[in-house]
XYZ file of C-alpha atoms in Angstrom:
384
model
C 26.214 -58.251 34.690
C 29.563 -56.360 34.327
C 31.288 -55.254 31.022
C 34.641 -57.344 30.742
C 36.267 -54.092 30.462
C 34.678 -53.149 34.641
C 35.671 -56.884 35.299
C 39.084 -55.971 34.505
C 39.452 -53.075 36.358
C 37.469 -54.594 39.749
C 40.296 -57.750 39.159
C 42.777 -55.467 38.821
C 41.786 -53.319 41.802
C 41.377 -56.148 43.560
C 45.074 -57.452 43.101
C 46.587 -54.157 43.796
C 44.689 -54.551 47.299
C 46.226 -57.721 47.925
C 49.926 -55.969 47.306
C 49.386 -53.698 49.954
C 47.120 -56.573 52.469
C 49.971 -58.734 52.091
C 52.905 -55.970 52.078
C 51.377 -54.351 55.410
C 50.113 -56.928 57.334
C 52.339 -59.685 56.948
C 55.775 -59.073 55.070
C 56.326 -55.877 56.973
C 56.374 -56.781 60.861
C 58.802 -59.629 59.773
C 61.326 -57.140 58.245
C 60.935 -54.778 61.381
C 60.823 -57.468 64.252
C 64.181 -56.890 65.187
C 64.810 -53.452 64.512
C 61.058 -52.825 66.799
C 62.935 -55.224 69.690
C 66.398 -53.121 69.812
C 64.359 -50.020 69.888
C 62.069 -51.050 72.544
C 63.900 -53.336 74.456
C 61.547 -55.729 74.343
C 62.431 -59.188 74.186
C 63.257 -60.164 70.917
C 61.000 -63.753 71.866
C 58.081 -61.469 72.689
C 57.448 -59.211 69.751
C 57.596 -62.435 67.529
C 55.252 -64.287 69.733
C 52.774 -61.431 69.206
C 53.142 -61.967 65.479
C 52.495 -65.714 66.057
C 49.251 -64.952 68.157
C 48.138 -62.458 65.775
C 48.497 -65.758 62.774
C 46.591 -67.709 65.092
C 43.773 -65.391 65.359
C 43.435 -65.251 61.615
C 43.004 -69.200 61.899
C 40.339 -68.636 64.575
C 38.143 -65.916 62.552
C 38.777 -67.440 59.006
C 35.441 -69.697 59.651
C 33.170 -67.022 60.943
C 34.252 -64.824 58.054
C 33.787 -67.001 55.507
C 30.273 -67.637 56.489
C 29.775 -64.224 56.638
C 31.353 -63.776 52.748
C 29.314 -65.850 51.286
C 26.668 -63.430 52.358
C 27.918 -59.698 52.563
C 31.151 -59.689 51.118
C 31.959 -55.212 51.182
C 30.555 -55.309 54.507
C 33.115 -57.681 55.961
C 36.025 -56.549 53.626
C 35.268 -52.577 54.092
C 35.373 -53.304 58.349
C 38.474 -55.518 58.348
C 40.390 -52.983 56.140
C 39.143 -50.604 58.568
C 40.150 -52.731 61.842
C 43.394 -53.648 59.906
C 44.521 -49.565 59.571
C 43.606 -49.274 63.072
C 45.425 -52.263 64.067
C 48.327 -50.933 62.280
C 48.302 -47.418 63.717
C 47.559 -49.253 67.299
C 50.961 -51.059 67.418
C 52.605 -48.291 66.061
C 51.839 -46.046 69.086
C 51.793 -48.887 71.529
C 53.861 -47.962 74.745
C 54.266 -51.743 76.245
C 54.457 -54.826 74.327
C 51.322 -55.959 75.671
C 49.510 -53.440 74.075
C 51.728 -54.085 70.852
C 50.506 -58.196 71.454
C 46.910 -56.961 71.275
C 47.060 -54.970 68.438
C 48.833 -57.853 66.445
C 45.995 -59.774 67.635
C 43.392 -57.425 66.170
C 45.478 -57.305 63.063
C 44.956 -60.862 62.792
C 41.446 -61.014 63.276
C 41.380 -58.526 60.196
C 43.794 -60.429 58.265
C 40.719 -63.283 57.362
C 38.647 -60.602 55.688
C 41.324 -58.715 53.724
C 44.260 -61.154 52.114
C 43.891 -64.167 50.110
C 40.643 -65.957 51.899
C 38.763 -63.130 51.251
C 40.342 -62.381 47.763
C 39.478 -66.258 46.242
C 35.731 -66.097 47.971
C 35.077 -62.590 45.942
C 36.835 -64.300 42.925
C 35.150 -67.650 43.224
C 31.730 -66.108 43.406
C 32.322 -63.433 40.561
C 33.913 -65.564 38.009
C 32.185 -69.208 38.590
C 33.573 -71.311 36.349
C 35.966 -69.053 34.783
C 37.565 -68.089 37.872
C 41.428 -70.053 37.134
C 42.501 -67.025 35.254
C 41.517 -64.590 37.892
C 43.050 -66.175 41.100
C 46.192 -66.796 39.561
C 46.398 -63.353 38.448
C 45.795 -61.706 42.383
C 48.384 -64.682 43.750
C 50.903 -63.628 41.120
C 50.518 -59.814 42.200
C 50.483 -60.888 46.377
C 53.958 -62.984 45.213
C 54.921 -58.843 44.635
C 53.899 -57.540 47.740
C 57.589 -58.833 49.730
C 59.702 -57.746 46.488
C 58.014 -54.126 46.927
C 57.130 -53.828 50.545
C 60.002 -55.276 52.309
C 62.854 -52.905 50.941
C 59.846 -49.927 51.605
C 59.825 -51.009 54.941
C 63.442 -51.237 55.763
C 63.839 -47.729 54.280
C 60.975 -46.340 56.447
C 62.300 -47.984 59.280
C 65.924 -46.735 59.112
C 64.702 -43.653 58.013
C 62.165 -42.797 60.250
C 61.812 -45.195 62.630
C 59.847 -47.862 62.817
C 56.750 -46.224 64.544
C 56.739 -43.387 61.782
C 57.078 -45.975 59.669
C 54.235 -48.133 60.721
C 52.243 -45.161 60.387
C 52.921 -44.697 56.657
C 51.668 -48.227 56.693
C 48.872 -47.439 58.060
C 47.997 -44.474 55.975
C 49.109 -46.383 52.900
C 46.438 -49.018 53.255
C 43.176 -46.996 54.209
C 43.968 -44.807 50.845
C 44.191 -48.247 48.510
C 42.050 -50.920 50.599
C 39.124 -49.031 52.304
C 38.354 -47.516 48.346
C 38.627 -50.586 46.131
C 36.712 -52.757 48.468
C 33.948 -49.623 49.390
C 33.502 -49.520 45.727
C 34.637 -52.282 43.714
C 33.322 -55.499 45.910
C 30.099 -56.647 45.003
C 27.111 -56.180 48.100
C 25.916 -59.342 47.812
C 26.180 -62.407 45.225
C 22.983 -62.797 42.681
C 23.831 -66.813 42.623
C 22.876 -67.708 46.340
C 19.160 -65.976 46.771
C 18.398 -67.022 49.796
C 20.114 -68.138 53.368
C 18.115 -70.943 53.562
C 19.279 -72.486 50.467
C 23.139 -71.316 51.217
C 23.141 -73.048 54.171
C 21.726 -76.492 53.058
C 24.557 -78.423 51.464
C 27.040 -76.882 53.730
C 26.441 -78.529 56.596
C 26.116 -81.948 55.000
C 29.884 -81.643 53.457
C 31.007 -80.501 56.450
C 29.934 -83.349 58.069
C 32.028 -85.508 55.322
C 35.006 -87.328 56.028
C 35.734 -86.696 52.770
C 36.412 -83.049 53.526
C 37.835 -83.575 56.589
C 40.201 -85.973 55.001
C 41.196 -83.090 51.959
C 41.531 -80.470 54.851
C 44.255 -82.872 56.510
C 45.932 -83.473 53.364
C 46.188 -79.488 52.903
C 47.244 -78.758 56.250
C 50.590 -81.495 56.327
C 51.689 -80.200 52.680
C 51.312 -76.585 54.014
C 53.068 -77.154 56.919
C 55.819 -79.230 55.741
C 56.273 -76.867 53.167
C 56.336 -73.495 54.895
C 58.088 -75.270 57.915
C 61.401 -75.968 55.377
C 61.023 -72.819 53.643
C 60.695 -70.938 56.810
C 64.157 -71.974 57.733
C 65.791 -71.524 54.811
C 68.448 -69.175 56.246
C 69.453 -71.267 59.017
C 69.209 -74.802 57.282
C 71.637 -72.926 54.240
C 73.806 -71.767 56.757
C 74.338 -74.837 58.423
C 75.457 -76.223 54.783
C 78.277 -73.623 54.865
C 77.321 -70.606 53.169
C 77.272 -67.270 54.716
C 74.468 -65.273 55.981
C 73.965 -62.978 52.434
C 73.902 -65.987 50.543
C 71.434 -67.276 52.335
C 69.102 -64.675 52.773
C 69.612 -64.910 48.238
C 68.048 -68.193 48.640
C 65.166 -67.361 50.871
C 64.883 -64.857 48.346
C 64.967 -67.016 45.265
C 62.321 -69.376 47.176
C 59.879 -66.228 46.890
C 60.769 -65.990 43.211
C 60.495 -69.566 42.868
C 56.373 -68.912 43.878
C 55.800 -67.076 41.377
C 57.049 -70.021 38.749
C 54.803 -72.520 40.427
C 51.316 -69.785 40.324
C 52.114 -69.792 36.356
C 52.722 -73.433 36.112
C 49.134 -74.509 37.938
C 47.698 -72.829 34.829
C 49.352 -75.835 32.818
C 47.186 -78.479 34.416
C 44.371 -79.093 32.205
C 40.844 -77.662 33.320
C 39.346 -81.414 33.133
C 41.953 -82.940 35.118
C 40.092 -84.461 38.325
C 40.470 -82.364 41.389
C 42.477 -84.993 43.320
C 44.962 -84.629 40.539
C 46.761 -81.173 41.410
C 46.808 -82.018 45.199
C 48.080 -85.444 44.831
C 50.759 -84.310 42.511
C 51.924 -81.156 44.616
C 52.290 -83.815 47.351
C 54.127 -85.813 45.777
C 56.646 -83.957 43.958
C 57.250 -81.589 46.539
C 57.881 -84.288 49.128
C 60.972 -85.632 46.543
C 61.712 -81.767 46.243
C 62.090 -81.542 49.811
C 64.357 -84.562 50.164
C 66.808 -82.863 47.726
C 66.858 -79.402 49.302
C 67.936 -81.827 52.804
C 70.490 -83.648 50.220
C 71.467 -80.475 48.157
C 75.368 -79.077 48.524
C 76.872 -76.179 46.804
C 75.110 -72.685 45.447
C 73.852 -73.554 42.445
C 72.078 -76.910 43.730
C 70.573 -75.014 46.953
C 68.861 -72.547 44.636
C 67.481 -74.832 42.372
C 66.154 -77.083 44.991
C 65.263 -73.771 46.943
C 63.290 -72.630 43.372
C 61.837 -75.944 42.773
C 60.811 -76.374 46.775
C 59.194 -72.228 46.532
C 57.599 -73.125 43.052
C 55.530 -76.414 44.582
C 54.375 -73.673 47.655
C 53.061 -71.239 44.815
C 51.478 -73.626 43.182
C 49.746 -75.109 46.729
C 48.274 -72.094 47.129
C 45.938 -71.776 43.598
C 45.289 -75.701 44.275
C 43.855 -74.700 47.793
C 41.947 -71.812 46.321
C 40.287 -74.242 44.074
C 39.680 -77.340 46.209
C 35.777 -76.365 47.592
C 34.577 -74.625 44.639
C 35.811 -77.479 42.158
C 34.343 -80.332 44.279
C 31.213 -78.947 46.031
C 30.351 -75.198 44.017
C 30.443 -71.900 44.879
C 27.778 -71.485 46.718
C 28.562 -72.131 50.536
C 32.714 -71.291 49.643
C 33.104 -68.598 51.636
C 32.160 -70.665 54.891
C 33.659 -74.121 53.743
C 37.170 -72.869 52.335
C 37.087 -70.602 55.640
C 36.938 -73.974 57.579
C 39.626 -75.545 55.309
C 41.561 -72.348 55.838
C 41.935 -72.539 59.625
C 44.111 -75.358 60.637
C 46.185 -74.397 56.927
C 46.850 -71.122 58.771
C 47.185 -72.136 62.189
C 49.883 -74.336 61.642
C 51.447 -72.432 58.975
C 52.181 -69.889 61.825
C 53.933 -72.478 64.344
C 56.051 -74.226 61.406
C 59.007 -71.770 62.078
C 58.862 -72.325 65.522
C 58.208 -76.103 64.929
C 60.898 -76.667 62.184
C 63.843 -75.638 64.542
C 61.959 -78.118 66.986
C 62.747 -80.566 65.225
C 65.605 -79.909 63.597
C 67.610 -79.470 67.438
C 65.716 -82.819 68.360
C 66.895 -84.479 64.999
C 70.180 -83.007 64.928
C 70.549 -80.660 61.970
C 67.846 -78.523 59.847
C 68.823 -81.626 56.628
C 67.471 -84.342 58.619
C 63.827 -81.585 59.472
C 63.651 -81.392 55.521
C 63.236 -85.367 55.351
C 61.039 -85.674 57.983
C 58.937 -82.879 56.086
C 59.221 -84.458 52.905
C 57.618 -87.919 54.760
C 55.031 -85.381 55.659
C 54.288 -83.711 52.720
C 53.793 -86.887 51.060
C 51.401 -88.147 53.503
C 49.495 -85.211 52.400
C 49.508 -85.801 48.912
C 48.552 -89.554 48.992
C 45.428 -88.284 51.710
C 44.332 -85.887 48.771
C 43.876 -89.588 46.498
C 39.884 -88.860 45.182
C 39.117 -86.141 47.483
């Protein structure tokens, strides 16, 4: 049993890594997309396509690595950080963009062993019942990682260029991930001693339609969320503000995260589970409706705030959902199977959002159709 004062540091380790997971692998290709197109020549399409495969490939490993979580937790985390670096230093070398595409891909693969999947199972297991604090403390310091790594990256980028840059990256990571998870993540977990006994109620929930039932209910309110918040920019420019005021309120949306990850910690421990879902459903369905409605600065940003607050808060109710309804002790492979379709459609909502907002006729009438959505998915999560 660790001290509280080595529990402290391995949490705070750990939420550092997820600064520099999340800074690296995701926040940074989307600030240097365009400048990595112009200096290529690639087609602007492409590179972001490769970014898109590399999300779904995350979706694709996220159940395999759960499973294997539950079991050796440094092993997986130590070789993804190690794939992710090389991933990294891959694309930043990579003469075509097919070579670039397969290095995204590989990134992605790492991705399910190194950001937040990864982070809650090590949490979940470690803390038990007393793991609330803990996860909103590492989603609070990966809400960081695009206020610190996105200006980094620009500066690199213009600086440099953007394969120097993605170098740095590189380095960057394999001198904070590789040591805290080589030293700080746990070998195994004392609480499951054996396979055998892992693997017995696993398969019997998974066989439930009543987690089938919560996984659809988490994948419509994730995607109607991210697929509105996504488009900020062009669904704020289409209300008449210019481009820099826009990009404020995609900004203030990331803020607004934050908000919502301390908020969750006002829901009372002994609420039911189907509580928080249902009610993150539910209120950001009408929160959706009045970014769509909203006119003017000041009521964009608070809708944009209130809309970015309900997406923080999804993401600590997700984190909980397994453990608080079946245990801890299958969570790695169950909340990698709720994971997948969260994360596979979180990556096409950009692409699907200006879908339908060209079919419906303006990115106002996509929020609505989002809020019916994310609604759906909060009355799904009723006693789930």
């Amino acid at each position: 049993m660790t001290t509280n004062a080595a529990s402290g540091r391995r949490l705070t380790a750990l939420a550092l890594a997820q600064v520099v997971a999340w800074g690296v692998l995701y926040y940074a290709i989307l600030v240097a997309a365009p400048i990595i197109a112009a200096d290529t020549g690639w087609d602007d399409g492409a590179v972001f396509f490769a970014i898109t495969l590399g999300l779904l490939m995350s979706a694709a490993c996220a159940i395999p690595v759960g499973r294997w979580l539950d079991r050796r937790p440094r092993r997986v985390m130590v070789i993804s950080a190690v794939v992710a670096t090389g991933a990294i230093a891959a694309a930043a070398a990579a003469p075509t963009i097919w070579t670039f595409t397969a290095a995204w891909i590989a990134c992605g693969a790492a991705q399910s062993g190194v950001l937040y999947q990864a982070a809650f199972t090590v949490i979940t297991h470690r803390y038990l019942a007393k793991r609330r604090g803990p996860l909103t403390l590492v989603t609070l310091a990966g809400g960081l990682a695009s206020t610190i790594f996105a200006p980094l990256t620009g500066w690199l980028v213009l600086e440099f260029g953007w394969r120097t840059a993605f170098g740095c990256l590189a380095l960057i990571m394999a001198c904070i991930l590789l040591p805290v998870y080589a030293i700080t993540i746990e070998k195994s977990w004392p609480h499951i001693s054996s396979q055998t006994q892992e693997d017995e109620a696993a398969p019997q929930v998974l066989r439930s339609a009543r987690f089938w039932l919560l996984a659809a209910s988490f994948a419509l309110m994730s995607f109607s969320l991210y697929a509105v918040t996504l488009a900020a920019v062009p669904a704020v420019v289409e209300k008449g503000l210019d481009l820099q005021t826009s990009a404020w309120v995609l900004g203030m949306i990331g803020a607004g995260q934050v908000l919502g990850r301390l908020l969750y910690l006002v829901i009372p421990h002994t609420a039911a589970p189907w509580i928080a879902p249902t009610l993150v459903g539910l209120v950001g369905a009408g929160l959706l409706a009045a970014f769509g409605f909203a006119s003017g600065v000041g009521a964009i940003i608070a809708a944009g705030v209130a809309v970015g607050a309900v997406r923080g808060a999804l993401t600590l109710v997700q984190a909980s959902a397994v453990a608080d309804r079946w245990g801890a002790r299958s969570y790695g492979k169950l909340n990698g199977v709720l994971a997948a379709p969260i994360t596979a459609l979180t990556a096409l909502a950009p692409g699907t959002a200006a879908l339908i907002a060209a079919t419906l006729g303006s990115y106002a009438s996509m929020a609505f159709a989002m809020a019916g959505v994310c609604a759906l998915g909060g009355v799904l999560a009723i006693r789930r």
